[in-house]
JSON list of C-alpha atoms and ligand atoms in Angstrom, two decimals:
[
{"chain": "A", "resi": 1, "resn": "MET", "atom": "CA", "xyz": [156.58, 74.74, 89.31]},
{"chain": "A", "resi": 2, "resn": "ALA", "atom": "CA", "xyz": [159.74, 73.36, 88.06]},
{"chain": "A", "resi": 3, "resn": "ILE", "atom": "CA", "xyz": [161.74, 69.66, 87.12]},
{"chain": "A", "resi": 4, "resn": "ARG", "atom": "CA", "xyz": [164.29, 68.92, 89.09]},
{"chain": "A", "resi": 5, "resn": "ASP", "atom": "CA", "xyz": [166.47, 66.72, 88.82]},
{"chain": "A", "resi": 6, "resn": "ILE", "atom": "CA", "xyz": [167.09, 63.00, 89.76]},
{"chain": "A", "resi": 7, "resn": "LEU", "atom": "CA", "xyz": [170.24, 61.91, 91.54]},
{"chain": "A", "resi": 8, "resn": "ILE", "atom": "CA", "xyz": [171.33, 58.85, 90.01]},
{"chain": "A", "resi": 9, "resn": "TRP", "atom": "CA", "xyz": [172.52, 55.97, 92.54]},
{"chain": "A", "resi": 10, "resn": "PRO", "atom": "CA", "xyz": [175.03, 55.90, 94.22]},
{"chain": "A", "resi": 11, "resn": "ASN", "atom": "CA", "xyz": [175.30, 59.46, 94.80]},
{"chain": "A", "resi": 12, "resn": "PRO", "atom": "CA", "xyz": [176.38, 60.25, 98.31]},
{"chain": "A", "resi": 13, "resn": "ILE", "atom": "CA", "xyz": [173.28, 62.92, 98.85]},
{"chain": "A", "resi": 14, "resn": "LEU", "atom": "CA", "xyz": [171.29, 59.36, 98.63]},
{"chain": "A", "resi": 15, "resn": "ALA", "atom": "CA", "xyz": [173.31, 58.08, 101.38]},
{"chain": "A", "resi": 16, "resn": "THR", "atom": "CA", "xyz": [172.55, 60.44, 103.08]},
{"chain": "A", "resi": 17, "resn": "LYS", "atom": "CA", "xyz": [169.99, 60.51, 106.19]},
{"chain": "A", "resi": 18, "resn": "ALA", "atom": "CA", "xyz": [167.78, 63.47, 105.43]},
{"chain": "A", "resi": 19, "resn": "GLU", "atom": "CA", "xyz": [166.57, 65.76, 108.72]},
{"chain": "A", "resi": 20, "resn": "PRO", "atom": "CA", "xyz": [164.00, 66.77, 110.31]},
{"chain": "A", "resi": 21, "resn": "VAL", "atom": "CA", "xyz": [161.31, 69.57, 108.19]},
{"chain": "A", "resi": 22, "resn": "VAL", "atom": "CA", "xyz": [161.35, 71.89, 111.14]},
{"chain": "A", "resi": 23, "resn": "THR", "atom": "CA", "xyz": [158.97, 74.90, 109.60]},
{"chain": "A", "resi": 24, "resn": "ILE", "atom": "CA", "xyz": [156.89, 74.15, 106.86]},
{"chain": "A", "resi": 25, "resn": "ASP", "atom": "CA", "xyz": [156.62, 77.16, 105.32]},
{"chain": "A", "resi": 26, "resn": "GLU", "atom": "CA", "xyz": [156.98, 78.68, 100.84]},
{"chain": "A", "resi": 27, "resn": "ASP", "atom": "CA", "xyz": [160.08, 77.53, 100.50]},
{"chain": "A", "resi": 28, "resn": "LEU", "atom": "CA", "xyz": [159.28, 74.47, 101.81]},
{"chain": "A", "resi": 29, "resn": "LYS", "atom": "CA", "xyz": [155.59, 74.30, 99.46]},
{"chain": "A", "resi": 30, "resn": "ARG", "atom": "CA", "xyz": [157.81, 75.44, 96.47]},
{"chain": "A", "resi": 31, "resn": "VAL", "atom": "CA", "xyz": [159.26, 71.82, 96.88]},
{"chain": "A", "resi": 32, "resn": "ALA", "atom": "CA", "xyz": [156.63, 69.62, 98.00]},
{"chain": "A", "resi": 33, "resn": "LEU", "atom": "CA", "xyz": [155.08, 70.80, 95.08]},
{"chain": "A", "resi": 34, "resn": "ASP", "atom": "CA", "xyz": [158.71, 70.64, 91.98]},
{"chain": "A", "resi": 35, "resn": "MET", "atom": "CA", "xyz": [158.77, 67.71, 93.33]},
{"chain": "A", "resi": 36, "resn": "VAL", "atom": "CA", "xyz": [155.52, 66.33, 92.45]},
{"chain": "A", "resi": 37, "resn": "GLU", "atom": "CA", "xyz": [155.59, 67.61, 88.94]},
{"chain": "A", "resi": 38, "resn": "THR", "atom": "CA", "xyz": [159.19, 66.44, 88.85]},
{"chain": "A", "resi": 39, "resn": "MET", "atom": "CA", "xyz": [157.33, 62.58, 90.00]},
{"chain": "A", "resi": 40, "resn": "TYR", "atom": "CA", "xyz": [154.87, 63.20, 86.93]},
{"chain": "A", "resi": 41, "resn": "ALA", "atom": "CA", "xyz": [157.65, 64.21, 84.54]},
{"chain": "A", "resi": 42, "resn": "ALA", "atom": "CA", "xyz": [159.67, 61.43, 85.14]},
{"chain": "A", "resi": 43, "resn": "ARG", "atom": "CA", "xyz": [156.17, 58.84, 85.48]},
{"chain": "A", "resi": 44, "resn": "GLY", "atom": "CA", "xyz": [157.67, 57.43, 88.47]},
{"chain": "A", "resi": 45, "resn": "ILE", "atom": "CA", "xyz": [155.01, 56.96, 91.62]},
{"chain": "A", "resi": 46, "resn": "GLY", "atom": "CA", "xyz": [157.16, 57.76, 94.88]},
{"chain": "A", "resi": 47, "resn": "LEU", "atom": "CA", "xyz": [159.83, 60.46, 95.15]},
{"chain": "A", "resi": 48, "resn": "ALA", "atom": "CA", "xyz": [161.56, 61.66, 98.23]},
{"chain": "A", "resi": 49, "resn": "ALA", "atom": "CA", "xyz": [163.22, 64.85, 98.44]},
{"chain": "A", "resi": 50, "resn": "ASN", "atom": "CA", "xyz": [167.07, 62.79, 98.80]},
{"chain": "A", "resi": 51, "resn": "GLN", "atom": "CA", "xyz": [166.15, 62.34, 94.95]},
{"chain": "A", "resi": 52, "resn": "ILE", "atom": "CA", "xyz": [166.63, 66.04, 94.29]},
{"chain": "A", "resi": 53, "resn": "GLY", "atom": "CA", "xyz": [169.46, 66.93, 96.97]},
{"chain": "A", "resi": 54, "resn": "ILE", "atom": "CA", "xyz": [167.06, 67.72, 99.41]},
{"chain": "A", "resi": 55, "resn": "THR", "atom": "CA", "xyz": [168.23, 66.09, 102.18]},
{"chain": "A", "resi": 56, "resn": "LYS", "atom": "CA", "xyz": [164.14, 67.19, 104.54]},
{"chain": "A", "resi": 57, "resn": "ARG", "atom": "CA", "xyz": [162.47, 64.74, 105.44]},
{"chain": "A", "resi": 58, "resn": "LEU", "atom": "CA", "xyz": [159.66, 65.10, 102.74]},
{"chain": "A", "resi": 59, "resn": "VAL", "atom": "CA", "xyz": [158.51, 62.48, 100.02]},
{"chain": "A", "resi": 60, "resn": "VAL", "atom": "CA", "xyz": [155.31, 62.41, 97.61]},
{"chain": "A", "resi": 61, "resn": "ILE", "atom": "CA", "xyz": [153.18, 59.81, 95.68]},
{"chain": "A", "resi": 62, "resn": "ASP", "atom": "CA", "xyz": [150.95, 59.17, 94.07]},
{"chain": "A", "resi": 63, "resn": "LEU", "atom": "CA", "xyz": [149.59, 55.72, 92.88]},
{"chain": "A", "resi": 64, "resn": "ASN", "atom": "CA", "xyz": [147.25, 56.64, 89.84]},
{"chain": "A", "resi": 65, "resn": "SER", "atom": "CA", "xyz": [148.06, 55.43, 86.84]},
{"chain": "A", "resi": 66, "resn": "GLU", "atom": "CA", "xyz": [148.87, 58.52, 84.22]},
{"chain": "A", "resi": 67, "resn": "GLU", "atom": "CA", "xyz": [146.32, 57.62, 81.85]},
{"chain": "A", "resi": 68, "resn": "ASP", "atom": "CA", "xyz": [142.94, 57.79, 84.42]},
{"chain": "A", "resi": 69, "resn": "GLU", "atom": "CA", "xyz": [141.23, 60.19, 83.78]},
{"chain": "A", "resi": 70, "resn": "GLU", "atom": "CA", "xyz": [140.16, 60.76, 87.19]},
{"chain": "A", "resi": 71, "resn": "HIS", "atom": "CA", "xyz": [142.65, 60.54, 90.31]},
{"chain": "A", "resi": 72, "resn": "ASP", "atom": "CA", "xyz": [141.53, 59.17, 92.62]},
{"chain": "A", "resi": 73, "resn": "PRO", "atom": "CA", "xyz": [142.48, 61.25, 95.55]},
{"chain": "A", "resi": 74, "resn": "ALA", "atom": "CA", "xyz": [143.67, 57.96, 98.34]},
{"chain": "A", "resi": 75, "resn": "LEU", "atom": "CA", "xyz": [146.19, 57.03, 95.20]},
{"chain": "A", "resi": 76, "resn": "GLY", "atom": "CA", "xyz": [147.58, 60.84, 95.54]},
{"chain": "A", "resi": 77, "resn": "PRO", "atom": "CA", "xyz": [149.31, 62.89, 95.09]},
{"chain": "A", "resi": 78, "resn": "HIS", "atom": "CA", "xyz": [150.03, 62.39, 98.40]},
{"chain": "A", "resi": 79, "resn": "ILE", "atom": "CA", "xyz": [152.68, 64.81, 100.65]},
{"chain": "A", "resi": 80, "resn": "PHE", "atom": "CA", "xyz": [153.91, 63.29, 103.67]},
{"chain": "A", "resi": 81, "resn": "ILE", "atom": "CA", "xyz": [156.28, 65.47, 106.06]},
{"chain": "A", "resi": 82, "resn": "ASN", "atom": "CA", "xyz": [158.94, 63.82, 108.73]},
{"chain": "A", "resi": 83, "resn": "PRO", "atom": "CA", "xyz": [156.80, 60.82, 107.82]},
{"chain": "A", "resi": 84, "resn": "VAL", "atom": "CA", "xyz": [157.17, 57.48, 110.44]},
{"chain": "A", "resi": 85, "resn": "ILE", "atom": "CA", "xyz": [156.05, 54.46, 109.84]},
{"chain": "A", "resi": 86, "resn": "THR", "atom": "CA", "xyz": [155.29, 53.37, 114.03]},
{"chain": "A", "resi": 87, "resn": "ALA", "atom": "CA", "xyz": [153.73, 49.21, 113.32]},
{"chain": "A", "resi": 88, "resn": "ARG", "atom": "CA", "xyz": [154.21, 47.10, 110.88]},
{"chain": "A", "resi": 89, "resn": "GLU", "atom": "CA", "xyz": [152.83, 43.96, 110.06]},
{"chain": "A", "resi": 90, "resn": "GLY", "atom": "CA", "xyz": [153.64, 40.60, 107.92]},
{"chain": "A", "resi": 91, "resn": "SER", "atom": "CA", "xyz": [155.83, 40.28, 104.93]},
{"chain": "A", "resi": 92, "resn": "VAL", "atom": "CA", "xyz": [155.69, 40.66, 100.87]},
{"chain": "A", "resi": 93, "resn": "LEU", "atom": "CA", "xyz": [158.29, 39.88, 98.62]},
{"chain": "A", "resi": 94, "resn": "TRP", "atom": "CA", "xyz": [158.44, 42.97, 96.12]},
{"chain": "A", "resi": 95, "resn": "GLU", "atom": "CA", "xyz": [159.52, 43.88, 92.43]},
{"chain": "A", "resi": 96, "resn": "GLU", "atom": "CA", "xyz": [160.78, 47.46, 93.01]},
{"chain": "A", "resi": 97, "resn": "GLY", "atom": "CA", "xyz": [162.49, 50.44, 90.35]},
{"chain": "A", "resi": 98, "resn": "CYS", "atom": "CA", "xyz": [163.08, 54.18, 91.05]},
{"chain": "A", "resi": 99, "resn": "LEU", "atom": "CA", "xyz": [163.60, 56.81, 89.29]},
{"chain": "A", "resi": 100, "resn": "SER", "atom": "CA", "xyz": [167.60, 57.69, 90.87]},
{"chain": "A", "resi": 101, "resn": "VAL", "atom": "CA", "xyz": [168.28, 53.17, 89.64]},
{"chain": "A", "resi": 102, "resn": "PRO", "atom": "CA", "xyz": [166.83, 54.00, 85.53]},
{"chain": "A", "resi": 103, "resn": "GLY", "atom": "CA", "xyz": [166.13, 50.89, 83.94]},
{"chain": "A", "resi": 104, "resn": "GLU", "atom": "CA", "xyz": [166.71, 49.19, 86.69]},
{"chain": "A", "resi": 105, "resn": "VAL", "atom": "CA", "xyz": [164.59, 46.17, 88.92]},
{"chain": "A", "resi": 106, "resn": "GLY", "atom": "CA", "xyz": [164.34, 44.31, 91.40]},
{"chain": "A", "resi": 107, "resn": "ASP", "atom": "CA", "xyz": [163.01, 41.89, 94.92]},
{"chain": "A", "resi": 108, "resn": "VAL", "atom": "CA", "xyz": [162.76, 43.00, 97.53]},
{"chain": "A", "resi": 109, "resn": "GLU", "atom": "CA", "xyz": [160.71, 42.34, 101.24]},
{"chain": "A", "resi": 110, "resn": "ARG", "atom": "CA", "xyz": [159.15, 44.76, 103.12]},
{"chain": "A", "resi": 111, "resn": "SER", "atom": "CA", "xyz": [156.30, 44.79, 105.44]},
{"chain": "A", "resi": 112, "resn": "ALA", "atom": "CA", "xyz": [152.87, 43.64, 103.91]},
{"chain": "A", "resi": 113, "resn": "ASN", "atom": "CA", "xyz": [151.24, 46.34, 106.08]},
{"chain": "A", "resi": 114, "resn": "ILE", "atom": "CA", "xyz": [151.98, 49.74, 108.08]},
{"chain": "A", "resi": 115, "resn": "THR", "atom": "CA", "xyz": [150.88, 51.87, 110.39]},
{"chain": "A", "resi": 116, "resn": "LEU", "atom": "CA", "xyz": [152.02, 56.28, 108.92]},
{"chain": "A", "resi": 117, "resn": "CYS", "atom": "CA", "xyz": [152.31, 58.99, 110.78]},
{"chain": "A", "resi": 118, "resn": "TYR", "atom": "CA", "xyz": [153.00, 62.90, 108.96]},
{"chain": "A", "resi": 119, "resn": "ASN", "atom": "CA", "xyz": [152.04, 66.32, 108.59]},
{"chain": "A", "resi": 120, "resn": "ASP", "atom": "CA", "xyz": [150.58, 67.73, 106.37]},
{"chain": "A", "resi": 121, "resn": "LEU", "atom": "CA", "xyz": [151.24, 71.12, 104.29]},
{"chain": "A", "resi": 122, "resn": "ASN", "atom": "CA", "xyz": [149.28, 72.16, 107.35]},
{"chain": "A", "resi": 123, "resn": "GLY", "atom": "CA", "xyz": [150.96, 71.09, 109.53]},
{"chain": "A", "resi": 124, "resn": "ASP", "atom": "CA", "xyz": [148.08, 68.27, 111.10]},
{"chain": "A", "resi": 125, "resn": "GLU", "atom": "CA", "xyz": [148.72, 65.68, 111.65]},
{"chain": "A", "resi": 126, "resn": "ILE", "atom": "CA", "xyz": [147.90, 62.91, 110.48]},
{"chain": "A", "resi": 127, "resn": "THR", "atom": "CA", "xyz": [147.73, 58.89, 110.45]},
{"chain": "A", "resi": 128, "resn": "VAL", "atom": "CA", "xyz": [147.01, 56.51, 108.38]},
{"chain": "A", "resi": 129, "resn": "ASP", "atom": "CA", "xyz": [147.15, 53.00, 107.25]},
{"chain": "A", "resi": 130, "resn": "ALA", "atom": "CA", "xyz": [148.31, 51.29, 104.14]},
{"chain": "A", "resi": 131, "resn": "SER", "atom": "CA", "xyz": [148.57, 47.98, 102.31]},
{"chain": "A", "resi": 132, "resn": "GLU", "atom": "CA", "xyz": [149.83, 46.73, 99.04]},
{"chain": "A", "resi": 133, "resn": "LEU", "atom": "CA", "xyz": [151.51, 48.54, 96.60]},
{"chain": "A", "resi": 134, "resn": "MET", "atom": "CA", "xyz": [151.08, 52.07, 99.05]},
{"chain": "A", "resi": 135, "resn": "ALA", "atom": "CA", "xyz": [152.71, 49.98, 101.92]},
{"chain": "A", "resi": 136, "resn": "VAL", "atom": "CA", "xyz": [155.64, 49.23, 99.72]},
{"chain": "A", "resi": 137, "resn": "CYS", "atom": "CA", "xyz": [155.67, 53.01, 97.28]},
{"chain": "A", "resi": 138, "resn": "ILE", "atom": "CA", "xyz": [156.07, 54.33, 101.55]},
{"chain": "A", "resi": 139, "resn": "GLN", "atom": "CA", "xyz": [158.69, 51.74, 102.93]},
{"chain": "A", "resi": 140, "resn": "HIS", "atom": "CA", "xyz": [160.72, 52.97, 99.32]},
{"chain": "A", "resi": 141, "resn": "GLU", "atom": "CA", "xyz": [160.13, 56.34, 99.88]},
{"chain": "A", "resi": 142, "resn": "LEU", "atom": "CA", "xyz": [161.74, 56.25, 103.76]},
{"chain": "A", "resi": 143, "resn": "ASP", "atom": "CA", "xyz": [164.19, 54.50, 103.14]},
{"chain": "A", "resi": 144, "resn": "HIS", "atom": "CA", "xyz": [165.33, 57.49, 101.15]},
{"chain": "A", "resi": 145, "resn": "LEU", "atom": "CA", "xyz": [165.22, 59.32, 103.75]},
{"chain": "A", "resi": 146, "resn": "ASN", "atom": "CA", "xyz": [167.29, 57.66, 105.81]},
{"chain": "A", "resi": 147, "resn": "GLY", "atom": "CA", "xyz": [169.99, 57.16, 103.41]},
{"chain": "A", "resi": 148, "resn": "VAL", "atom": "CA", "xyz": [168.27, 53.36, 101.69]},
{"chain": "A", "resi": 149, "resn": "VAL", "atom": "CA", "xyz": [168.02, 52.86, 99.17]},
{"chain": "A", "resi": 150, "resn": "PHE", "atom": "CA", "xyz": [166.84, 49.83, 96.68]},
{"chain": "A", "resi": 151, "resn": "PRO", "atom": "CA", "xyz": [169.10, 47.23, 95.60]},
{"chain": "A", "resi": 152, "resn": "GLU", "atom": "CA", "xyz": [171.50, 48.12, 99.06]},
{"chain": "A", "resi": 153, "resn": "ARG", "atom": "CA", "xyz": [167.54, 45.47, 100.47]},
{"chain": "A", "resi": 154, "resn": "MET", "atom": "CA", "xyz": [167.45, 43.57, 97.48]},
{"chain": "A", "resi": 155, "resn": "HIS", "atom": "CA", "xyz": [167.73, 39.49, 99.06]},
{"chain": "A", "resi": 156, "resn": "ASP", "atom": "CA", "xyz": [169.72, 38.67, 95.98]},
{"chain": "A", "resi": 157, "resn": "ARG", "atom": "CA", "xyz": [173.12, 40.18, 96.15]},
{"chain": "A", "resi": 158, "resn": "SER", "atom": "CA", "xyz": [174.91, 39.26, 93.28]},
{"chain": "A", "resi": 159, "resn": "ARG", "atom": "CA", "xyz": [172.31, 41.27, 91.04]},
{"chain": "A", "resi": 160, "resn": "ALA", "atom": "CA", "xyz": [172.43, 43.94, 93.60]},
{"chain": "A", "resi": 161, "resn": "ARG", "atom": "CA", "xyz": [175.66, 43.99, 92.66]},
{"chain": "A", "resi": 162, "resn": "GLU", "atom": "CA", "xyz": [175.11, 44.34, 88.73]},
{"chain": "A", "resi": 163, "resn": "ILE", "atom": "CA", "xyz": [172.72, 46.63, 89.11]},
{"chain": "A", "resi": 164, "resn": "ARG", "atom": "CA", "xyz": [175.54, 48.83, 90.80]},
{"chain": "A", "resi": 165, "resn": "LEU", "atom": "CA", "xyz": [177.91, 47.86, 87.94]},
{"chain": "A", "resi": 166, "resn": "ALA", "atom": "CA", "xyz": [175.19, 49.45, 85.51]},
{"chain": "A", "resi": 167, "resn": "MET", "atom": "CA", "xyz": [174.58, 52.71, 87.34]},
{"chain": "A", "resi": 168, "resn": "LYS", "atom": "CA", "xyz": [177.98, 53.15, 87.01]},
{"chain": "A", "resi": 169, "resn": "SER", "atom": "CA", "xyz": [178.43, 53.74, 82.94]},
{"chain": "A", "resi": 170, "resn": "PHE", "atom": "CA", "xyz": [174.80, 55.80, 83.08]},
{"chain": "A", "resi": 171, "resn": "LYS", "atom": "CA", "xyz": [174.92, 58.84, 81.88]},
{"chain": "A", "resi": 172, "resn": "SER", "atom": "CA", "xyz": [172.00, 60.97, 83.10]},
{"chain": "A", "resi": 173, "resn": "SER", "atom": "CA", "xyz": [170.26, 62.26, 79.88]},
{"chain": "B", "resi": 201, "resn": "LIG", "atom": "ZN1", "xyz": [163.26, 54.80, 95.20]}
]
């Protein structure tokens, strides 16, 4: 596995709509495992393939905190291929951050409960219900696949502009 560079918003690849995954081959599995490793190295809880420059519909999520010795498999790591939200209910305001928007957070309105369909690495089709942080994180990552980054969803437009300006002066180390 390898740690990949994470693109910083507003990189144009982050505004690109990702293409469906057609074949789940060794290359795709390697990318997925690299994404998990990259997410852990950056201390994030989710990563979309766009964020490492690959415009395919592939997302990884792990809500386990790094201090936990035993990972709860319900919290991750999850690898979602061609994820689609098939049902939504309620709404929730959540303070979000993003590995592509380092050091910044903002409130975003999301659906409170969702149903997600996706393929796993075996190509099996899976349907799960999610709520709270898992639902928010899935919606955040699926936005990436559609070329949307969280400041673009913020109701506070002046704060979103401040974040965009802060990113212009951000230099990746
Ligand atoms: Zn993000």
